[in-house]
Coordinates of C-alpha atoms in Angstrom, one line a residue:
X146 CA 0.0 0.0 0.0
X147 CA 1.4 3.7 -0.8
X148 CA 2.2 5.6 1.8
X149 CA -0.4 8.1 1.4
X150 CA -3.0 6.1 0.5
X151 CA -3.5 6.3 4.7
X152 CA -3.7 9.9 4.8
X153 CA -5.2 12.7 2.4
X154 CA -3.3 12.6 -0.8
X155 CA -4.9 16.5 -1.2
X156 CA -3.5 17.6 2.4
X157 CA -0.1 16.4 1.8
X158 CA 0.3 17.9 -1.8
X159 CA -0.5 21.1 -0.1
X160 CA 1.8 20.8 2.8
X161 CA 4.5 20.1 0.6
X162 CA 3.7 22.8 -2.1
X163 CA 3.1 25.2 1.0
X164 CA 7.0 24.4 2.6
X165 CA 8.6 24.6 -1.1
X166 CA 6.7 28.8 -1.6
X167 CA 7.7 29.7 1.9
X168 CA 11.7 28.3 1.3
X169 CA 11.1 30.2 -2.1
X170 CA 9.8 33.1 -0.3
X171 CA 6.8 33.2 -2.2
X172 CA 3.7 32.7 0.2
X173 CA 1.3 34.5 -1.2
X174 CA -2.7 35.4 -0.5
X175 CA -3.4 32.3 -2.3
X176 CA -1.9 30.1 0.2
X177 CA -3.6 31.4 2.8
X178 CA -6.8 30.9 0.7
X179 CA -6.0 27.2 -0.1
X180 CA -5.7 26.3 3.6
X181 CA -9.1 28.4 4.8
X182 CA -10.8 26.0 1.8
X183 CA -8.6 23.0 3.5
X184 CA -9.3 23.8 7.0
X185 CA -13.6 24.5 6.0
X186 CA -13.8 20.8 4.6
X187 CA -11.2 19.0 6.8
X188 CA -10.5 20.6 10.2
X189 CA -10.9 17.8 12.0
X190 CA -8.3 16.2 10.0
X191 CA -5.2 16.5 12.3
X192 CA -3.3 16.2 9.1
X193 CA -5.0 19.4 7.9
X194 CA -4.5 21.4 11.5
X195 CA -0.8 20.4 11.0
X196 CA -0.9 22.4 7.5
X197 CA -2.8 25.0 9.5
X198 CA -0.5 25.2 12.0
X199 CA 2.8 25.4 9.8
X200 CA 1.9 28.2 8.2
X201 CA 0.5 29.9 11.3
X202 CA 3.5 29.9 12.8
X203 CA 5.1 31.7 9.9
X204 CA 2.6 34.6 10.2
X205 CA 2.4 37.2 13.5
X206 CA 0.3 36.8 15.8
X207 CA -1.9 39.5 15.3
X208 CA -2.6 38.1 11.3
X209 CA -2.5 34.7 12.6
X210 CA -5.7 35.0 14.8
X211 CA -7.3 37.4 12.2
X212 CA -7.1 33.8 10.3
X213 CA -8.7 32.1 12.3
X214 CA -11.4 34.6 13.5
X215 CA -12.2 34.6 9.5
X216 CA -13.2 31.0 9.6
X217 CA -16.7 29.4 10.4
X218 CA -18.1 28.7 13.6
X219 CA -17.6 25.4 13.1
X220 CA -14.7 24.8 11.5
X221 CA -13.1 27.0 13.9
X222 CA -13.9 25.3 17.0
X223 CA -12.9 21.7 15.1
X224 CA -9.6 23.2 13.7
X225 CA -8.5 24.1 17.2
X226 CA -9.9 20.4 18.4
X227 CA -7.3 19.3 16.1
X228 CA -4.5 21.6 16.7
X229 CA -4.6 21.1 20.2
X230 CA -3.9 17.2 19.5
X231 CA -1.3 17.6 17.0
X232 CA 0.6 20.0 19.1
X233 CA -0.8 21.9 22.1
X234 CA 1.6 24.1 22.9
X235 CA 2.2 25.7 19.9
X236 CA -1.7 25.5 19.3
X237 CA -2.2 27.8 22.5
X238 CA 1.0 30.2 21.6
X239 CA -0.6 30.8 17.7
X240 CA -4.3 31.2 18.8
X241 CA -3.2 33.4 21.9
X242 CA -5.7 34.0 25.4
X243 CA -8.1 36.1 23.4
X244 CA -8.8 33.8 20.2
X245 CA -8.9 30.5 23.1
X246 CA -11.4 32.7 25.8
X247 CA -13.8 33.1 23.0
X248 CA -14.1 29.6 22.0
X249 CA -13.8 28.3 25.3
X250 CA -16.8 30.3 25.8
X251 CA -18.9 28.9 22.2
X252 CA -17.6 25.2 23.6
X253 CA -18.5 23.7 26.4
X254 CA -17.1 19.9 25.5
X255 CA -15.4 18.9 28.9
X256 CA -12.3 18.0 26.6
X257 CA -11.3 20.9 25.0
X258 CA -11.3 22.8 28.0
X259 CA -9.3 20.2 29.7
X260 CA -7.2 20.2 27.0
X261 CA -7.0 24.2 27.2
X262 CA -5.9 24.1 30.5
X263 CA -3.1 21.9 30.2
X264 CA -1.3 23.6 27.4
X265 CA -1.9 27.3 29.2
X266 CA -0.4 25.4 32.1
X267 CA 2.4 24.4 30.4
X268 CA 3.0 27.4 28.0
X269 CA 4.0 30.8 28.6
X270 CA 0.5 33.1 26.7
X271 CA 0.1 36.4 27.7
X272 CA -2.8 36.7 29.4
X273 CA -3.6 33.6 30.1
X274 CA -5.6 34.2 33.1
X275 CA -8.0 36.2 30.7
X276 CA -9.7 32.5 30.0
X277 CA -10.4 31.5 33.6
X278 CA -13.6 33.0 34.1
X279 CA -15.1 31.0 30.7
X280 CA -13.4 27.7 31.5
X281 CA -15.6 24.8 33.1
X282 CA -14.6 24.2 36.9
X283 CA -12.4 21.2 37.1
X284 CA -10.4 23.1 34.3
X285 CA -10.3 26.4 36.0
X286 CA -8.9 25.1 39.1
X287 CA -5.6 23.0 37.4
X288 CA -5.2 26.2 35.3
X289 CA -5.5 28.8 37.9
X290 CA -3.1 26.8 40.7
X291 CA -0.6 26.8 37.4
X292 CA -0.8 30.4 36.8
X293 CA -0.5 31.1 40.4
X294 CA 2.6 29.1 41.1
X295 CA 4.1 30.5 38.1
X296 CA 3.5 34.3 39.7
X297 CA 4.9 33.4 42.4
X298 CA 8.3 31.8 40.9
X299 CA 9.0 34.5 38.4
X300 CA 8.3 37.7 40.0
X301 CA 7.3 37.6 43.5
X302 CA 4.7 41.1 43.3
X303 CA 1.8 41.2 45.6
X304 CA -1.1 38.1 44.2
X305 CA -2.7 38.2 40.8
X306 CA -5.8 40.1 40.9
X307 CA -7.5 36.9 39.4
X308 CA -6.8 35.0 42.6
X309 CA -9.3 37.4 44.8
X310 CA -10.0 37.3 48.2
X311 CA -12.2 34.1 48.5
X312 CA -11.1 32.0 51.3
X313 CA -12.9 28.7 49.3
X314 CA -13.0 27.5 46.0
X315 CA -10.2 28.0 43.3
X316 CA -9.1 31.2 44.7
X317 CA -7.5 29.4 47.8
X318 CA -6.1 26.8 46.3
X319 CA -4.7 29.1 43.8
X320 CA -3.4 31.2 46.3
X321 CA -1.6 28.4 47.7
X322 CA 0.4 27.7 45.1
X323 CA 1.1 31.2 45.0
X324 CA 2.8 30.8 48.2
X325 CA 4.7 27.7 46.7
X326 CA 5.9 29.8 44.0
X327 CA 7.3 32.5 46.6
X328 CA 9.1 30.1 48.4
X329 CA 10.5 28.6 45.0
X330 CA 11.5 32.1 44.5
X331 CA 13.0 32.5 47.8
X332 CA 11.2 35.8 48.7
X333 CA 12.1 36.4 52.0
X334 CA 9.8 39.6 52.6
X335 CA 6.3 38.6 50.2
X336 CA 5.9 35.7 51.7
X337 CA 5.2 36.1 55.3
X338 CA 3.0 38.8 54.0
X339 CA 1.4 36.7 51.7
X340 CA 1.1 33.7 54.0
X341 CA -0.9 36.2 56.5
X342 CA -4.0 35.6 54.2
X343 CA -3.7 31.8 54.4
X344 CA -6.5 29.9 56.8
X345 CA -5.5 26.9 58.9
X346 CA -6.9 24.4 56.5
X347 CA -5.0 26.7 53.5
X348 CA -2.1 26.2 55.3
X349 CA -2.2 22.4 56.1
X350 CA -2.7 22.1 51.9
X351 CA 0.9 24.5 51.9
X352 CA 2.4 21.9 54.2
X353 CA 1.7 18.7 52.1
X354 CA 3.1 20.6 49.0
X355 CA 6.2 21.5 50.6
X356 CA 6.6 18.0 52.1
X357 CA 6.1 16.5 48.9
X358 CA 7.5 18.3 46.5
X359 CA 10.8 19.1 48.4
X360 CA 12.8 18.7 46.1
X361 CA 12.0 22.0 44.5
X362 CA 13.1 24.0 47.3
X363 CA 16.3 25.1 48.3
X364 CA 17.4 25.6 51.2
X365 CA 16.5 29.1 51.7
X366 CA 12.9 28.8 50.8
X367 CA 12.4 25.7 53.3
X368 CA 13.9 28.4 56.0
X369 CA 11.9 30.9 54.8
X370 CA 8.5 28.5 55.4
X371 CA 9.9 27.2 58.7
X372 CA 10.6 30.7 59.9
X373 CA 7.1 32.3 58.7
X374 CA 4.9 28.8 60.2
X375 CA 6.6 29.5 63.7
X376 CA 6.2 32.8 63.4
X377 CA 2.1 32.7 62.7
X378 CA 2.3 29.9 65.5
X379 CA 0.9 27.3 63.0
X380 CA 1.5 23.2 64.1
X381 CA 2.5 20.8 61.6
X382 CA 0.2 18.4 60.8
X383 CA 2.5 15.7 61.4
X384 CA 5.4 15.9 63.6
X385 CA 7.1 12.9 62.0
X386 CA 7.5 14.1 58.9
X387 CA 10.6 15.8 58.2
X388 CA 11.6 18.1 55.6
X389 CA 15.1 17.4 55.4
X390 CA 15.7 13.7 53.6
X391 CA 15.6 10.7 56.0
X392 CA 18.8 9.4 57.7
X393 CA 21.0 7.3 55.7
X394 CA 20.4 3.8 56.0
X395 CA 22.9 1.8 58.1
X396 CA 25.4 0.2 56.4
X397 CA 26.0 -3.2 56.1
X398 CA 28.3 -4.7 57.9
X399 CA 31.3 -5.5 56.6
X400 CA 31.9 -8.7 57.5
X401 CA 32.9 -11.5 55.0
X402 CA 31.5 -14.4 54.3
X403 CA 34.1 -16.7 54.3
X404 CA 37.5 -16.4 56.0
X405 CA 39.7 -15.6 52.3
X406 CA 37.7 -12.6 51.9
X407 CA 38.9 -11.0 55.6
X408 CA 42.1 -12.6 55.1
X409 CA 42.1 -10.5 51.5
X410 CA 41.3 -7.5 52.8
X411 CA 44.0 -7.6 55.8
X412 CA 46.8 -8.0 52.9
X413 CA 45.5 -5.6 50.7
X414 CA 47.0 -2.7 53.4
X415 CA 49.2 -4.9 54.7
X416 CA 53.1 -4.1 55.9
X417 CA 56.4 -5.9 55.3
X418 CA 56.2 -7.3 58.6
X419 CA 53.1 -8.3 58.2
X420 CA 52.9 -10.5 55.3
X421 CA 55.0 -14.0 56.9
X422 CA 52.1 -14.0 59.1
X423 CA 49.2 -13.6 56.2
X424 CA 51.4 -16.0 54.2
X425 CA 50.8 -18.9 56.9
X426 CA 47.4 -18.4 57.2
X427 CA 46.6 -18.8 53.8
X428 CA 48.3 -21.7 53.5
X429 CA 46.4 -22.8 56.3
X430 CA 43.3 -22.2 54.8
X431 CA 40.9 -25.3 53.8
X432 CA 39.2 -24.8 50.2
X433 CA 42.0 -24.5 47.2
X434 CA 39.8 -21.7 45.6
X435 CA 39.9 -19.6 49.0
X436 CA 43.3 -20.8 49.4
X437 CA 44.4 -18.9 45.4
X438 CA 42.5 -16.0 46.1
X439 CA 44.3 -15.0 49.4
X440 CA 47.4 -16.5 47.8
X441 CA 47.1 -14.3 45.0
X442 CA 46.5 -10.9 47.0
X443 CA 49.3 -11.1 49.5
X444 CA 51.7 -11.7 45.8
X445 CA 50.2 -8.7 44.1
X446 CA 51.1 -7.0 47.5
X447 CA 54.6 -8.1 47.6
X448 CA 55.1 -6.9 44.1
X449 CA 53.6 -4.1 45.5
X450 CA 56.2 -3.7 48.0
X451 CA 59.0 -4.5 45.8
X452 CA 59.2 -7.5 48.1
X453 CA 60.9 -11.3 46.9
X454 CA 58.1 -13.3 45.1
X455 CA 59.9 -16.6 45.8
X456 CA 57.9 -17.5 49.0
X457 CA 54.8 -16.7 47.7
X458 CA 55.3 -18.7 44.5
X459 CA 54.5 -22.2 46.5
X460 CA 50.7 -23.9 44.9
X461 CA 50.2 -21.0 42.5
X462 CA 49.9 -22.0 38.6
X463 CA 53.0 -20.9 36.7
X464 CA 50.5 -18.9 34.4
X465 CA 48.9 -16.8 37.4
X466 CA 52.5 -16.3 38.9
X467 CA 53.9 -15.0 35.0
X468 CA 50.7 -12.9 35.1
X469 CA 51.1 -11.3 38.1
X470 CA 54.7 -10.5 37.7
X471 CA 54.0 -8.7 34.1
X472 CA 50.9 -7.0 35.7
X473 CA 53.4 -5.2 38.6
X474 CA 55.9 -4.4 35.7
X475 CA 53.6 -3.0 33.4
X476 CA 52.2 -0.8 36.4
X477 CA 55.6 0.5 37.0
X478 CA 55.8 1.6 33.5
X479 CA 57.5 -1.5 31.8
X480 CA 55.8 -1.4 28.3
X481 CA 58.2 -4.4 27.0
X482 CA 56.6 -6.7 29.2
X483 CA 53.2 -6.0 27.0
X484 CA 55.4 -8.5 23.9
X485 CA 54.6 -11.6 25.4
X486 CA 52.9 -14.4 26.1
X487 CA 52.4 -13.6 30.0
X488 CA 50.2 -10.1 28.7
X489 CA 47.7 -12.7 27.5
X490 CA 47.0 -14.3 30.3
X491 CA 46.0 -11.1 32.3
X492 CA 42.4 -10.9 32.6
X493 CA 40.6 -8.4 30.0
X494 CA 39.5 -5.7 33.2
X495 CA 43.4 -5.5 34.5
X496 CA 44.5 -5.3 30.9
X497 CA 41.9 -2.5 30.3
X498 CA 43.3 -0.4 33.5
X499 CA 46.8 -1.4 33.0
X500 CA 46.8 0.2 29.1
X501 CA 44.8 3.4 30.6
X502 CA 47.6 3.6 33.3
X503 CA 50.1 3.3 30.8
X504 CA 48.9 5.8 28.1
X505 CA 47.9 8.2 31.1
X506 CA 52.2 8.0 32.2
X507 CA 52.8 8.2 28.6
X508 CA 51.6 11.3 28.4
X509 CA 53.1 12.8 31.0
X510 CA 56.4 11.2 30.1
X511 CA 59.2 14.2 28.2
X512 CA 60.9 10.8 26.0
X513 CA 58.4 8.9 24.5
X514 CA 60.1 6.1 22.1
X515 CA 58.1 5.1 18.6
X516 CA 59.2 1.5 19.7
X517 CA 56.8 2.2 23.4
X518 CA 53.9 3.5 20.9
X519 CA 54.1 0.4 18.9
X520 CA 54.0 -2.2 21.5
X521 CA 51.2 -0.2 22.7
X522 CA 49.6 0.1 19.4
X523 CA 50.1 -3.9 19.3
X524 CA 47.9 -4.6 22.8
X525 CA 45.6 -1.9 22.0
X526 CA 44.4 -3.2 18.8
X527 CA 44.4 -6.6 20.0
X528 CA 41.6 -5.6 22.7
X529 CA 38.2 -6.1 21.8
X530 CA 36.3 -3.9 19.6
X531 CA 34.3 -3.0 22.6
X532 CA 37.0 -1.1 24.4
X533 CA 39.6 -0.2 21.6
X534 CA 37.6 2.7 20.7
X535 CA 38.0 4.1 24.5
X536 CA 42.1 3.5 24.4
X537 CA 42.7 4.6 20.9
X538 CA 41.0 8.3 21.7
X539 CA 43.2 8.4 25.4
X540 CA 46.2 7.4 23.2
X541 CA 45.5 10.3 20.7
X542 CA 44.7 12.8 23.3
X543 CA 47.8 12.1 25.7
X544 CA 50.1 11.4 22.8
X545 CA 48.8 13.0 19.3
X546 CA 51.2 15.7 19.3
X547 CA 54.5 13.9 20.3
X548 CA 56.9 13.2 17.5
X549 CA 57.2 9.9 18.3
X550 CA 53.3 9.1 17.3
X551 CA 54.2 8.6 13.6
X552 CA 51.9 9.1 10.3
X553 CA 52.2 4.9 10.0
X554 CA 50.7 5.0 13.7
X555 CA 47.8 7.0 12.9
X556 CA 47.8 5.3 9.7
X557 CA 47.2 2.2 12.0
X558 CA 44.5 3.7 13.9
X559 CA 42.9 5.1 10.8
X560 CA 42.5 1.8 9.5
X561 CA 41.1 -0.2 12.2
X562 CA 36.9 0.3 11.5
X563 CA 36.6 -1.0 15.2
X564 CA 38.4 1.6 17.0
X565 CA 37.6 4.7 15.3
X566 CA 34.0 6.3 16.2
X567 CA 33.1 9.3 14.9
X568 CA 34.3 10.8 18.5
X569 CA 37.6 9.4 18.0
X570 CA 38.0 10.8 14.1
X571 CA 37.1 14.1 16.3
X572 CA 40.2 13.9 17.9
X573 CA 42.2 12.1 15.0
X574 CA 41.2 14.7 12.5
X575 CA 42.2 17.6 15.7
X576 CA 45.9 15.7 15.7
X577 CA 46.4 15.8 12.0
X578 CA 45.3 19.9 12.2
X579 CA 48.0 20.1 15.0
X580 CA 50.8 18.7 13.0
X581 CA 49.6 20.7 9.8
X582 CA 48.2 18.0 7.7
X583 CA 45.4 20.2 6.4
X584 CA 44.3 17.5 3.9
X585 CA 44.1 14.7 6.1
X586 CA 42.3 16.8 8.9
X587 CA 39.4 17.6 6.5
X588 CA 39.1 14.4 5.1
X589 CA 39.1 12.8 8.3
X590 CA 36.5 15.1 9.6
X591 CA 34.3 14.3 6.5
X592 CA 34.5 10.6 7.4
X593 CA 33.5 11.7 11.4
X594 CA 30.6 13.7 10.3
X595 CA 29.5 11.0 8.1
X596 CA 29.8 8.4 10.8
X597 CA 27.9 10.2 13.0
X598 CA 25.0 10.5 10.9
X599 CA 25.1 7.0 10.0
X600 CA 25.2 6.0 12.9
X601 CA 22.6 8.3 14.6
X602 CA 20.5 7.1 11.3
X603 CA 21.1 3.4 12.5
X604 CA 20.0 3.9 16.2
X605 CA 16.8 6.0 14.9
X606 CA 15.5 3.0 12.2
X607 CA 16.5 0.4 15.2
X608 CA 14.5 2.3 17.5
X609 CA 11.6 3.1 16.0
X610 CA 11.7 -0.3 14.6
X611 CA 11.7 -1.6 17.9
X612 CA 8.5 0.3 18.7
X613 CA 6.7 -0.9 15.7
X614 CA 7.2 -4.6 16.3
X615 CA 7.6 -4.7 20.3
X616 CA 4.3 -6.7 21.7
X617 CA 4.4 -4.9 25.0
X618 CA 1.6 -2.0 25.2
X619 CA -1.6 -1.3 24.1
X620 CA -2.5 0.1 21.2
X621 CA -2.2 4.3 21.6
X622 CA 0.7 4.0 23.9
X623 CA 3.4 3.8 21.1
X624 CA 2.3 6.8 19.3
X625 CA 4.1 9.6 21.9
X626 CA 7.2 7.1 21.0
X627 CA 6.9 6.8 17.3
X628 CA 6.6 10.9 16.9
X629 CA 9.8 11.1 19.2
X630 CA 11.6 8.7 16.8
X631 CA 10.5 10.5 14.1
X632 CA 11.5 13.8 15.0
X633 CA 15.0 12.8 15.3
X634 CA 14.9 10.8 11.9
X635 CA 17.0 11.9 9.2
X636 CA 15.4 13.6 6.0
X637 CA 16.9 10.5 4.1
X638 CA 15.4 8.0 6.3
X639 CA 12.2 9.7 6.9
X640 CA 10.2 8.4 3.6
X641 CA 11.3 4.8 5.1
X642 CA 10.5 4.9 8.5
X643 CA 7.0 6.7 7.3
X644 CA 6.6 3.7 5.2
X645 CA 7.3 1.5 8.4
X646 CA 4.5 3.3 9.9
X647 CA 2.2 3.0 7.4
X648 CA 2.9 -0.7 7.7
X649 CA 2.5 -1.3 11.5
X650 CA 0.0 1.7 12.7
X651 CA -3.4 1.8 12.3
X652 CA -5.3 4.3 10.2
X653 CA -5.6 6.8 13.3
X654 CA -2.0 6.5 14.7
X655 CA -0.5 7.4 11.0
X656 CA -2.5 10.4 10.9
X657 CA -1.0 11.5 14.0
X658 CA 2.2 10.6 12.4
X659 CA 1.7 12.8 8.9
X660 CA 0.4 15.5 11.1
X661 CA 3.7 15.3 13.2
X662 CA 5.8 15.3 10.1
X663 CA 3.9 18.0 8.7
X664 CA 3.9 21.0 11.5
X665 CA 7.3 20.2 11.8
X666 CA 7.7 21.9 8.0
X667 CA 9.5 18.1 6.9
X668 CA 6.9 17.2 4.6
X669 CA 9.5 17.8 1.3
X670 CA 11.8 15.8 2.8
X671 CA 9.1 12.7 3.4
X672 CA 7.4 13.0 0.3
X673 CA 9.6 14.5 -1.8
X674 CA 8.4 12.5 -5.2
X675 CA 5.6 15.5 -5.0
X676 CA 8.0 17.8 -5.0

């Protein structure tokens, strides 16, 4: 099935032809007079109220809402319906308080006042307030506490002349959060006299929001609300409860559960003097495995210590003890020991720390030899792919600009598709720039750039793939997903992953999708055959 053969082959046409006059700078009185015709037979459409809203945005306010006041009852109140859906916040921002109060007050569907009230609440529209008094009651309240709170925050002047006097109703509970909002802001002086309107019941409400929602107060508004509730002699509802976070937990003890581990633990921090003793007590130990691990401690301490390895050689494998010998030497800076068969047979986390530590002391180091950065070269690309990405950008930061790191080394590097992410061309490209190979820093920038987008490209398509086809989650749930996948698509991919949608969403959901597309002015670059 085409792709638009789930949406309005009409509405897209004009959605593209609509972007491709306004990046032509062409937008004309006809445009405007194609949507008004769009919007009169398909506001409902959120398709359409994405066209709509595109080419609101592009016009000022004041001609926007003329617009819109120019449409038919109807289609007005069903083209906001739909705007709001597609995207409320910029729905509430183009129609501005005055358009909204007037259909607020031709509406009364529950919904679209709901709906109202959340974008105001979320949005910053002057005059917001202007729609409280036409805005059904369960609305009114959530919008009026919002507008409150925000007073409060951001500039701390005597309450809103919408809140009134009333000691009931939304005006108290408004005024409540507009006590919240002055102790978000910290002001010391508004709001003891602000709090001196608050009943006992008003300020009980205060309490629980500054108990639960802590978090947003610093330090200084808490003081502030302690000060001004001892002040106006007011109790706490519940002396248990404390502001300040709950004690941390006790820790667990420390104990071991077996006698190697506190045996392990003693010879980590252990002196000279003290390891003969350790020594005898892990060879004294029952269970071979407990017996190697406390055996293998107290020798990693006595290399430590610079100490002889010979009496701590007895029942350890000769592997463990050629390990642990070129583990201590390589930590002391001995890179020949990394040519060998003994570097093998370190485990893959010590290998990991002992490369970092030895790249982080190369470059501190004044003489670095080329025959150091080829050995390390050697154990670096012989690390998984997982980690050789991680050690070849260290290596290039501590090292890029010595003279010993040689075009054939970063020729190395350069060739290794494991260890270079775009991240690491970033630096690569930085050390070529720094030694004044202007052709290979450009060409290796190129190849980051296009990395990155191929791989941000790769992680989109997987993702929104992964929404798609995941069985988890009812039908509706995936949609706030897709559109978030969608919006960071890339124009190349986005004809694709629209056709994946059309695949796997219902009828509904891939309207919401076009729509998406659409007021996001990316409709050339998902349909661009009707370009």
């Amino acid at each position: 099935m085409p792709v638009r053969a789930r949406s309005s082959e009409r509405i897209i046409e004009l959605a593209v032809e609509i972007e491709a006059l306004a990046a032509a700078g062409a937008l004309d009185e006809s445009a405007e007079v194609a949507i008004a015709r769009l919007v009169e037979s398909d506001a409902g459409d959120p398709a359409a109220a994405a066209v709509a809203l595109a080419y609101l945005a592009r016009l000022d306010g004041a001609r926007a809402r003329l617009f819109v006041s120019g449409l038919r009852p109807h289609a007005r109140l069903d083209l906001a319906r739909a705007m709001l859906v597609v995207q409320q916040q910029m729905a509430v921002r183009i129609l501005g308080a005055g358009c909204l109060s007037g259909l607020l007050a031709e509406s009364r569907d529950p919904w679209f006042h709901h709906q109202v009230a959340l974008a105001l609440a979320s949005s910053v529209v002057a005059g917001s307030h202007a729609c409280l008094p036409v805005l059904l009651d369960p609305a009114r309240k959530r919008l009026a506490v919002a507008l409150a709170e925000r007073a409060g925050r951001n500039d701390g002047l005597p309450a809103p002349d919408f809140l009134g006097e009333e000691e009931g109703g939304v005006d108290a509970g408004a005024f409540t959060a507009f006590c919240f909002g002055l102790l978000c802001g910290r002001y010391v002086e508004q709001f003891p006299a602000a709090s001196g309107r608050l009943a006992v019941a008003a300020w009980r409400d205060l309490e629980r929001s500054v108990r639960g929602r802590a978090i947003e107060l610093s330090t200084g508004g808490a003081r502030i609300y302690l000060a001004t509730r001892e002040a106006a002699g007011v109790a706490a509802a519940d002396a248990d409860i404390k502001l300040s976070r709950p004690p941390d937990a006790a820790k667990p003890s420390d104990d071991a559960p077996n006698p190697a581990h506190r045996l392990c633990r003693r010879a980590e921090r252990a002196e000279p003097d003290e390891i003969p003793a350790l020594v005898q007590a892990a060879s004294a130990l029952t269970r071979p495995t407990w017996r190697r691990e406390a055996q293998l401690v107290l020798l990693r301490r006595a290399l430590t210590l610079k100490m002889p390895v010979s009496p701590f050689a007895f029942g350890l494998r000769h592997a463990d003890l050629a390990a642990e010998i070129a583990a201590a030497r390589l930590a002391d800076g001995d890179v020949r020991r990394l040519r060998g068969s003994s570097w093998t047979r370190i485990d893959l986390d010590r290998r990991l720390r002992i490369l970092t530590i030895l790249i982080s002391r190369l470059g501190e180091s004044v003489a670095v030899s080329s025959a150091e950065i080829d050995l390390l070269l050697d154990a670096l690309l012989a690390m998984p792919a997982a980690v050789r990405s991680i050690l070849a950008e260290r290596l290039l930061s501590a090292v890029g600009q010595s003279a010993s790191l040689s075009r054939d080394h970063l020729a190395r590097l350069s060739a290794d598709e494991y260890a270079l992410r775009d991240d690491v061309l970033v630096v690569l490209a930085r050390t070529y720039a720094l030694r004044g190979e202007t052709a290979l820093a450009k060409s290796t920038t190129r190849r980051a750039e296009s990395l990155a987008e191929c791989r941000h490209s790769q992680d989109m398509t997987i993702r929104l793939s992964d929404i798609l086809l995941s069985p988890d989650g009812a039908p509706g749930d995936r949609v706030p997903a897709v559109l978030s996948s969608l919006a960071m698509m890339a124009d190349a991919d986005l004809p694709a992953a629209l056709g994946l949608c059309g695949t796997h969403l219902d009828a509904q959901e891939y309207r919401r999708a076009v729509a998406d597309v659409i007021v996001r002015s990316r409709a050339i670059e998902a349909f661009p055959e009707l370009l």
